mmCIF file of N, CA and C in Angstrom:
data_model
loop_
_atom_site.group_PDB
_atom_site.id
_atom_site.type_symbol
_atom_site.label_atom_id
_atom_site.label_comp_id
_atom_site.label_asym_id
_atom_site.label_seq_id
_atom_site.Cartn_x
_atom_site.Cartn_y
_atom_site.Cartn_z
ATOM 1 N N UNK A 4 1.666 -6.299 -5.780
ATOM 2 C CA UNK A 4 1.988 -7.144 -4.762
ATOM 3 C C UNK A 4 1.097 -6.713 -3.864
ATOM 4 N N UNK A 5 1.208 -5.761 -3.517
ATOM 5 C CA UNK A 5 0.227 -5.578 -1.898
ATOM 6 C C UNK A 5 -1.293 -5.737 -2.158
ATOM 7 N N UNK A 6 -1.815 -5.419 -3.158
ATOM 8 C CA UNK A 6 -3.382 -5.776 -3.808
ATOM 9 C C UNK A 6 -3.806 -6.997 -3.914
ATOM 10 N N UNK A 7 -2.557 -7.493 -3.985
ATOM 11 C CA UNK A 7 -2.593 -9.372 -4.110
ATOM 12 C C UNK A 7 -2.608 -9.933 -2.913
ATOM 13 N N UNK A 8 -1.580 -9.462 -2.125
ATOM 14 C CA UNK A 8 -1.268 -10.054 -0.730
ATOM 15 C C UNK A 8 -3.189 -9.738 0.179
ATOM 16 N N UNK A 9 -3.617 -8.605 0.134
ATOM 17 C CA UNK A 9 -4.959 -8.432 0.298
ATOM 18 C C UNK A 9 -6.008 -9.428 0.064
ATOM 19 N N UNK A 10 -6.115 -9.342 -1.372
ATOM 20 C CA UNK A 10 -7.017 -10.331 -1.941
ATOM 21 C C UNK A 10 -6.705 -11.821 -1.764
ATOM 22 N N UNK A 11 -5.701 -12.273 -1.244
ATOM 23 C CA UNK A 11 -5.434 -13.614 -0.622
ATOM 24 C C UNK A 11 -5.918 -13.534 0.403
ATOM 25 N N UNK A 12 -6.056 -13.053 1.510
ATOM 26 C CA UNK A 12 -6.550 -12.894 2.829
ATOM 27 C C UNK A 12 -8.243 -13.066 2.896
ATOM 28 N N UNK A 13 -8.846 -12.792 1.519
ATOM 29 C CA UNK A 13 -10.156 -12.780 1.465
ATOM 30 C C UNK A 13 -10.735 -13.826 0.358
ATOM 31 N N UNK A 14 -9.970 -14.421 -0.322
ATOM 32 C CA UNK A 14 -10.244 -15.703 -1.227
ATOM 33 C C UNK A 14 -8.986 -16.120 -1.850
ATOM 34 N N UNK A 15 -9.010 -17.403 -2.312
ATOM 35 C CA UNK A 15 -8.184 -18.482 -2.637
ATOM 36 C C UNK A 15 -7.888 -18.116 -4.126
ATOM 37 N N UNK A 16 -8.774 -17.528 -4.801
ATOM 38 C CA UNK A 16 -8.819 -16.976 -6.198
ATOM 39 C C UNK A 16 -7.560 -15.616 -6.279
ATOM 40 N N UNK A 17 -7.273 -15.919 -7.505
ATOM 41 C CA UNK A 17 -5.966 -14.536 -7.925
ATOM 42 C C UNK A 17 -6.996 -13.295 -8.366
ATOM 43 N N UNK A 18 -6.932 -11.906 -8.203
ATOM 44 C CA UNK A 18 -7.552 -11.035 -8.980
ATOM 45 C C UNK A 18 -7.548 -11.225 -10.350
ATOM 46 N N UNK A 19 -8.646 -10.691 -10.548
ATOM 47 C CA UNK A 19 -8.432 -10.213 -12.903
ATOM 48 C C UNK A 19 -7.381 -9.543 -12.710
ATOM 49 N N UNK A 20 -6.864 -9.303 -13.823
ATOM 50 C CA UNK A 20 -5.726 -8.300 -13.897
ATOM 51 C C UNK A 20 -5.837 -7.725 -15.638
ATOM 52 N N UNK A 21 -6.144 -6.711 -15.682
ATOM 53 C CA UNK A 21 -6.074 -5.790 -16.888
ATOM 54 C C UNK A 21 -5.312 -5.031 -17.145
ATOM 55 N N UNK A 22 -3.725 -5.517 -18.101
ATOM 56 C CA UNK A 22 -2.866 -4.462 -17.982
ATOM 57 C C UNK A 22 -3.457 -3.609 -19.598
ATOM 58 N N UNK A 23 -3.298 -2.150 -18.732
ATOM 59 C CA UNK A 23 -3.915 -0.768 -19.809
ATOM 60 C C UNK A 23 -2.036 -0.192 -20.057
ATOM 61 N N UNK A 24 -2.127 0.286 -21.268
ATOM 62 C CA UNK A 24 -0.915 0.628 -21.947
ATOM 63 C C UNK A 24 -1.170 2.227 -20.613
ATOM 64 N N UNK A 25 0.427 3.044 -20.964
ATOM 65 C CA UNK A 25 0.351 3.567 -19.675
ATOM 66 C C UNK A 25 -0.334 4.762 -20.539
ATOM 67 N N UNK A 26 -0.185 5.363 -21.906
ATOM 68 C CA UNK A 26 -0.493 6.326 -22.976
ATOM 69 C C UNK A 26 -2.453 6.493 -22.419
ATOM 70 N N UNK A 27 -3.044 4.769 -22.447
ATOM 71 C CA UNK A 27 -4.436 5.110 -22.345
ATOM 72 C C UNK A 27 -4.571 5.304 -20.887
ATOM 73 N N UNK A 28 -4.074 4.888 -20.093
ATOM 74 C CA UNK A 28 -4.453 5.260 -18.571
ATOM 75 C C UNK A 28 -4.099 6.742 -18.591
ATOM 76 N N UNK A 29 -3.388 7.639 -19.050
ATOM 77 C CA UNK A 29 -2.923 8.725 -19.115
ATOM 78 C C UNK A 29 -4.281 9.577 -19.791
ATOM 79 N N UNK A 30 -4.158 9.192 -20.602
ATOM 80 C CA UNK A 30 -5.460 9.931 -21.489
ATOM 81 C C UNK A 30 -7.055 9.776 -20.721
ATOM 82 N N UNK A 31 -7.149 8.842 -20.027
ATOM 83 C CA UNK A 31 -8.528 8.364 -19.433
ATOM 84 C C UNK A 31 -8.570 8.843 -18.420
ATOM 85 N N UNK A 32 -7.114 9.379 -17.842
ATOM 86 C CA UNK A 32 -7.306 10.329 -16.309
ATOM 87 C C UNK A 32 -7.593 11.541 -16.907
ATOM 88 N N UNK A 33 -7.515 11.862 -17.783
ATOM 89 C CA UNK A 33 -6.850 13.516 -18.124
ATOM 90 C C UNK A 33 -8.649 13.252 -18.280
ATOM 91 N N UNK A 34 -9.476 12.554 -19.081
ATOM 92 C CA UNK A 34 -10.744 12.763 -19.260
ATOM 93 C C UNK A 34 -11.820 12.604 -18.200
ATOM 94 N N UNK A 35 -11.112 11.802 -17.185
ATOM 95 C CA UNK A 35 -12.108 12.007 -15.937
ATOM 96 C C UNK A 35 -11.933 13.381 -15.486
ATOM 97 N N UNK A 36 -10.712 13.461 -15.277
ATOM 98 C CA UNK A 36 -10.814 15.270 -14.759
ATOM 99 C C UNK A 36 -11.458 16.103 -15.532
ATOM 100 N N UNK A 37 -11.352 16.175 -16.410
ATOM 101 C CA UNK A 37 -12.186 17.103 -17.315
ATOM 102 C C UNK A 37 -13.892 16.666 -17.160
ATOM 103 N N UNK A 38 -14.235 15.823 -17.334
ATOM 104 C CA UNK A 38 -15.720 15.324 -16.910
ATOM 105 C C UNK A 38 -16.235 15.163 -15.590
ATOM 106 N N UNK A 39 -15.109 14.904 -14.682
ATOM 107 C CA UNK A 39 -16.046 14.523 -13.360
ATOM 108 C C UNK A 39 -16.381 13.469 -13.167
ATOM 109 N N UNK A 40 -16.179 12.198 -13.994
ATOM 110 C CA UNK A 40 -16.608 11.353 -14.134
ATOM 111 C C UNK A 40 -16.658 10.154 -12.741
ATOM 112 N N UNK A 41 -15.453 10.385 -12.340
ATOM 113 C CA UNK A 41 -14.961 9.235 -11.338
ATOM 114 C C UNK A 41 -13.831 9.384 -10.686
ATOM 115 N N UNK A 42 -13.505 8.715 -9.476
ATOM 116 C CA UNK A 42 -12.274 9.580 -8.716
ATOM 117 C C UNK A 42 -11.261 9.252 -9.357
ATOM 118 N N UNK A 43 -10.780 8.404 -10.401
ATOM 119 C CA UNK A 43 -9.282 8.681 -11.266
ATOM 120 C C UNK A 43 -9.257 10.153 -11.665
ATOM 121 N N UNK A 44 -8.264 9.903 -11.399
ATOM 122 C CA UNK A 44 -7.431 11.653 -12.143
ATOM 123 C C UNK A 44 -6.007 11.894 -12.415
ATOM 124 N N UNK A 45 -5.341 12.437 -13.084
ATOM 125 C CA UNK A 45 -4.008 12.594 -13.590
ATOM 126 C C UNK A 45 -3.312 12.555 -11.940
ATOM 127 N N UNK A 46 -3.856 13.125 -11.007
ATOM 128 C CA UNK A 46 -2.790 13.025 -9.897
ATOM 129 C C UNK A 46 -2.877 12.183 -9.024
ATOM 130 N N UNK A 47 -4.359 11.233 -9.160
ATOM 131 C CA UNK A 47 -4.243 9.394 -8.425
ATOM 132 C C UNK A 47 -3.267 8.645 -9.475
ATOM 133 N N UNK A 48 -3.567 8.939 -10.711
ATOM 134 C CA UNK A 48 -2.810 8.045 -11.346
ATOM 135 C C UNK A 48 -1.058 7.803 -11.169
ATOM 136 N N UNK A 49 -0.361 9.572 -11.200
ATOM 137 C CA UNK A 49 0.692 9.930 -10.490
ATOM 138 C C UNK A 49 1.069 8.891 -9.368
ATOM 139 N N UNK A 50 0.160 8.758 -8.553
ATOM 140 C CA UNK A 50 0.463 8.408 -7.150
ATOM 141 C C UNK A 50 0.565 7.252 -7.100
ATOM 142 N N UNK A 51 -0.091 6.327 -8.055
ATOM 143 C CA UNK A 51 0.081 4.822 -8.145
ATOM 144 C C UNK A 51 1.212 4.383 -8.942
ATOM 145 N N UNK A 52 1.578 5.195 -9.888
ATOM 146 C CA UNK A 52 2.856 5.276 -10.835
ATOM 147 C C UNK A 52 4.021 4.786 -9.713
ATOM 148 N N UNK A 53 3.921 5.740 -8.836
ATOM 149 C CA UNK A 53 4.770 6.247 -8.283
ATOM 150 C C UNK A 53 4.845 5.241 -6.684
ATOM 151 N N UNK A 54 4.225 4.853 -6.020
ATOM 152 C CA UNK A 54 3.908 4.159 -5.301
ATOM 153 C C UNK A 54 3.912 5.051 -3.918
ATOM 154 N N UNK A 55 3.312 6.144 -4.521
ATOM 155 C CA UNK A 55 2.878 7.027 -2.831
ATOM 156 C C UNK A 55 3.646 6.918 -1.885
ATOM 157 N N UNK A 56 5.015 7.284 -1.639
ATOM 158 C CA UNK A 56 5.571 6.823 -0.514
ATOM 159 C C UNK A 56 7.004 8.092 -0.530
ATOM 160 N N UNK A 57 7.600 8.161 0.732
ATOM 161 C CA UNK A 57 8.002 9.363 1.185
ATOM 162 C C UNK A 57 9.752 8.713 0.246
ATOM 163 N N UNK A 58 10.279 9.779 0.416
ATOM 164 C CA UNK A 58 11.745 9.573 -0.604
ATOM 165 C C UNK A 58 12.639 8.786 0.530
ATOM 166 N N UNK A 59 12.582 9.159 2.011
ATOM 167 C CA UNK A 59 13.017 8.403 3.292
ATOM 168 C C UNK A 59 11.764 7.788 4.029
ATOM 169 N N UNK A 60 12.046 6.463 3.853
ATOM 170 C CA UNK A 60 10.651 6.022 5.263
ATOM 171 C C UNK A 60 11.105 5.738 6.000
ATOM 172 N N UNK A 61 10.851 6.646 7.088
ATOM 173 C CA UNK A 61 10.703 6.614 8.465
ATOM 174 C C UNK A 61 9.521 5.733 8.887
ATOM 175 N N UNK A 62 8.662 4.824 8.633
ATOM 176 C CA UNK A 62 7.720 4.333 9.447
ATOM 177 C C UNK A 62 8.114 3.458 10.715
ATOM 178 N N UNK A 63 9.735 2.541 10.829
ATOM 179 C CA UNK A 63 9.805 1.918 11.546
ATOM 180 C C UNK A 63 10.185 3.358 13.030
ATOM 181 N N UNK A 64 10.581 3.965 12.565
ATOM 182 C CA UNK A 64 10.780 4.922 13.534
ATOM 183 C C UNK A 64 9.600 5.502 14.263
ATOM 184 N N UNK A 65 8.438 5.754 13.480
ATOM 185 C CA UNK A 65 7.394 6.327 14.188
ATOM 186 C C UNK A 65 6.727 5.167 14.703
ATOM 187 N N UNK A 66 6.531 3.841 14.068
ATOM 188 C CA UNK A 66 5.827 3.024 14.989
ATOM 189 C C UNK A 66 6.599 2.365 16.099
ATOM 190 N N UNK A 67 8.457 2.922 15.985
ATOM 191 C CA UNK A 67 8.993 2.363 17.084
ATOM 192 C C UNK A 67 9.072 0.905 17.230
ATOM 193 N N UNK A 68 9.115 0.060 16.093
ATOM 194 C CA UNK A 68 9.185 -1.426 15.699
ATOM 195 C C UNK A 68 9.023 -1.335 14.461
ATOM 196 N N UNK A 69 9.726 -2.505 13.416
ATOM 197 C CA UNK A 69 9.450 -2.867 11.843
ATOM 198 C C UNK A 69 8.519 -3.343 11.923
ATOM 199 N N UNK A 70 7.845 -2.698 10.652
ATOM 200 C CA UNK A 70 6.336 -2.880 9.684
ATOM 201 C C UNK A 70 5.973 -4.214 10.177
ATOM 202 N N UNK A 71 4.688 -4.752 10.056
ATOM 203 C CA UNK A 71 4.361 -5.747 10.188
ATOM 204 C C UNK A 71 3.841 -6.101 8.703
ATOM 205 N N UNK A 72 3.670 -7.119 8.408
ATOM 206 C CA UNK A 72 3.209 -7.975 6.889
ATOM 207 C C UNK A 72 1.917 -7.760 6.779
ATOM 208 N N UNK A 73 1.724 -7.834 5.550
ATOM 209 C CA UNK A 73 -0.134 -8.384 5.642
ATOM 210 C C UNK A 73 -0.526 -9.520 5.944
ATOM 211 N N UNK A 74 -1.840 -9.603 7.099
ATOM 212 C CA UNK A 74 -2.250 -10.746 7.896
ATOM 213 C C UNK A 74 -1.290 -11.268 8.972
ATOM 214 N N UNK A 75 -0.152 -10.341 9.618
ATOM 215 C CA UNK A 75 0.370 -10.862 10.828
ATOM 216 C C UNK A 75 -0.377 -10.282 11.739
ATOM 217 N N UNK A 76 -0.315 -11.045 12.741
ATOM 218 C CA UNK A 76 -1.377 -10.063 14.113
ATOM 219 C C UNK A 76 -0.830 -9.684 14.840
ATOM 220 N N UNK A 77 -1.039 -9.353 15.659
ATOM 221 C CA UNK A 77 -0.051 -8.105 16.709
ATOM 222 C C UNK A 77 1.178 -8.839 17.201
ATOM 223 N N UNK A 78 2.265 -8.216 17.882
ATOM 224 C CA UNK A 78 3.374 -8.957 18.299
ATOM 225 C C UNK A 78 4.366 -9.385 17.121
ATOM 226 N N UNK A 79 4.087 -9.576 16.068
ATOM 227 C CA UNK A 79 5.361 -9.807 15.482
ATOM 228 C C UNK A 79 5.482 -9.146 14.224
ATOM 229 N N UNK A 80 6.717 -8.809 13.652
ATOM 230 C CA UNK A 80 7.068 -8.417 12.626
ATOM 231 C C UNK A 80 6.683 -8.533 11.216
ATOM 232 N N UNK A 81 7.292 -8.192 10.605
ATOM 233 C CA UNK A 81 7.064 -8.483 8.594
ATOM 234 C C UNK A 81 7.676 -9.979 8.726
ATOM 235 N N UNK A 82 8.532 -10.655 9.215
ATOM 236 C CA UNK A 82 9.456 -11.693 9.314
ATOM 237 C C UNK A 82 8.742 -12.778 9.920
ATOM 238 N N UNK A 83 7.643 -12.320 10.531
ATOM 239 C CA UNK A 83 6.870 -13.535 11.285
ATOM 240 C C UNK A 83 7.215 -13.774 12.618
ATOM 241 N N UNK A 84 8.453 -13.136 12.990
ATOM 242 C CA UNK A 84 9.084 -13.550 14.499
ATOM 243 C C UNK A 84 8.419 -12.261 15.273
ATOM 244 N N UNK A 85 8.422 -12.691 16.968
ATOM 245 C CA UNK A 85 8.053 -11.650 17.837
ATOM 246 C C UNK A 85 8.828 -10.740 17.495
ATOM 247 N N UNK A 86 8.085 -9.041 17.694
ATOM 248 C CA UNK A 86 9.236 -8.329 17.633
ATOM 249 C C UNK A 86 9.284 -7.448 19.261
ATOM 250 N N UNK A 87 10.766 -6.999 19.489
ATOM 251 C CA UNK A 87 10.934 -6.677 20.684
ATOM 252 C C UNK A 87 11.365 -5.731 20.506
ATOM 253 N N UNK A 88 10.942 -4.310 21.140
ATOM 254 C CA UNK A 88 11.402 -2.959 21.732
ATOM 255 C C UNK A 88 12.978 -3.081 21.822
ATOM 256 N N UNK A 89 13.712 -1.904 21.413
ATOM 257 C CA UNK A 89 15.018 -2.187 22.266
ATOM 258 C C UNK A 89 15.158 -2.087 23.765
ATOM 259 N N UNK A 90 14.147 -1.181 24.143
ATOM 260 C CA UNK A 90 14.104 -0.688 25.489
ATOM 261 C C UNK A 90 13.376 -2.034 26.214
ATOM 262 N N UNK A 91 12.751 -2.966 25.710
ATOM 263 C CA UNK A 91 12.567 -4.138 26.279
ATOM 264 C C UNK A 91 11.049 -4.630 26.132
ATOM 265 N N UNK A 92 9.842 -3.288 25.655
ATOM 266 C CA UNK A 92 8.845 -3.739 25.338
ATOM 267 C C UNK A 92 8.629 -4.647 24.543
ATOM 268 N N UNK A 93 7.523 -5.358 24.729
ATOM 269 C CA UNK A 93 6.668 -6.062 23.354
ATOM 270 C C UNK A 93 5.790 -5.386 22.465
ATOM 271 N N UNK A 94 5.434 -5.734 21.218
ATOM 272 C CA UNK A 94 4.717 -5.355 20.291
ATOM 273 C C UNK A 94 3.569 -5.509 20.474
ATOM 274 N N UNK A 95 2.215 -4.620 20.321
ATOM 275 C CA UNK A 95 0.867 -5.112 20.864
ATOM 276 C C UNK A 95 0.384 -4.164 20.144
ATOM 277 N N UNK A 96 -1.482 -4.271 19.593
ATOM 278 C CA UNK A 96 -2.594 -3.638 19.153
ATOM 279 C C UNK A 96 -2.997 -3.278 20.301
ATOM 280 N N UNK A 97 -3.219 -1.636 20.464
ATOM 281 C CA UNK A 97 -4.069 -1.231 21.503
ATOM 282 C C UNK A 97 -5.442 -0.872 20.962
ATOM 283 N N UNK A 98 -6.144 -1.447 21.681
ATOM 284 C CA UNK A 98 -7.630 -1.139 21.191
ATOM 285 C C UNK A 98 -8.433 -0.028 22.286
ATOM 286 N N UNK A 99 -9.284 0.714 21.861
ATOM 287 C CA UNK A 99 -9.876 1.594 22.976
ATOM 288 C C UNK A 99 -11.107 0.659 23.750
#
């Protein structure tokens, strides 16, 4: 879903999807590990399969605001509504 949303930002056409059986992806990842052919490895495959996220996602605490959705500008949350800090500050991106 995340990759599809990123794709929609850059192209109106959906990405081509090739479904690969899990056993084949695992065998290919082990072969790539042995031959050092591509960045695909068994470790990378496991990260892709398991969403590569923490057990307890504390991103809102770290950011001190709800995360924004893809393509939503500064000052808006994933719902598209402006975000307000409980202390009264507004969300913004600070550029150097």
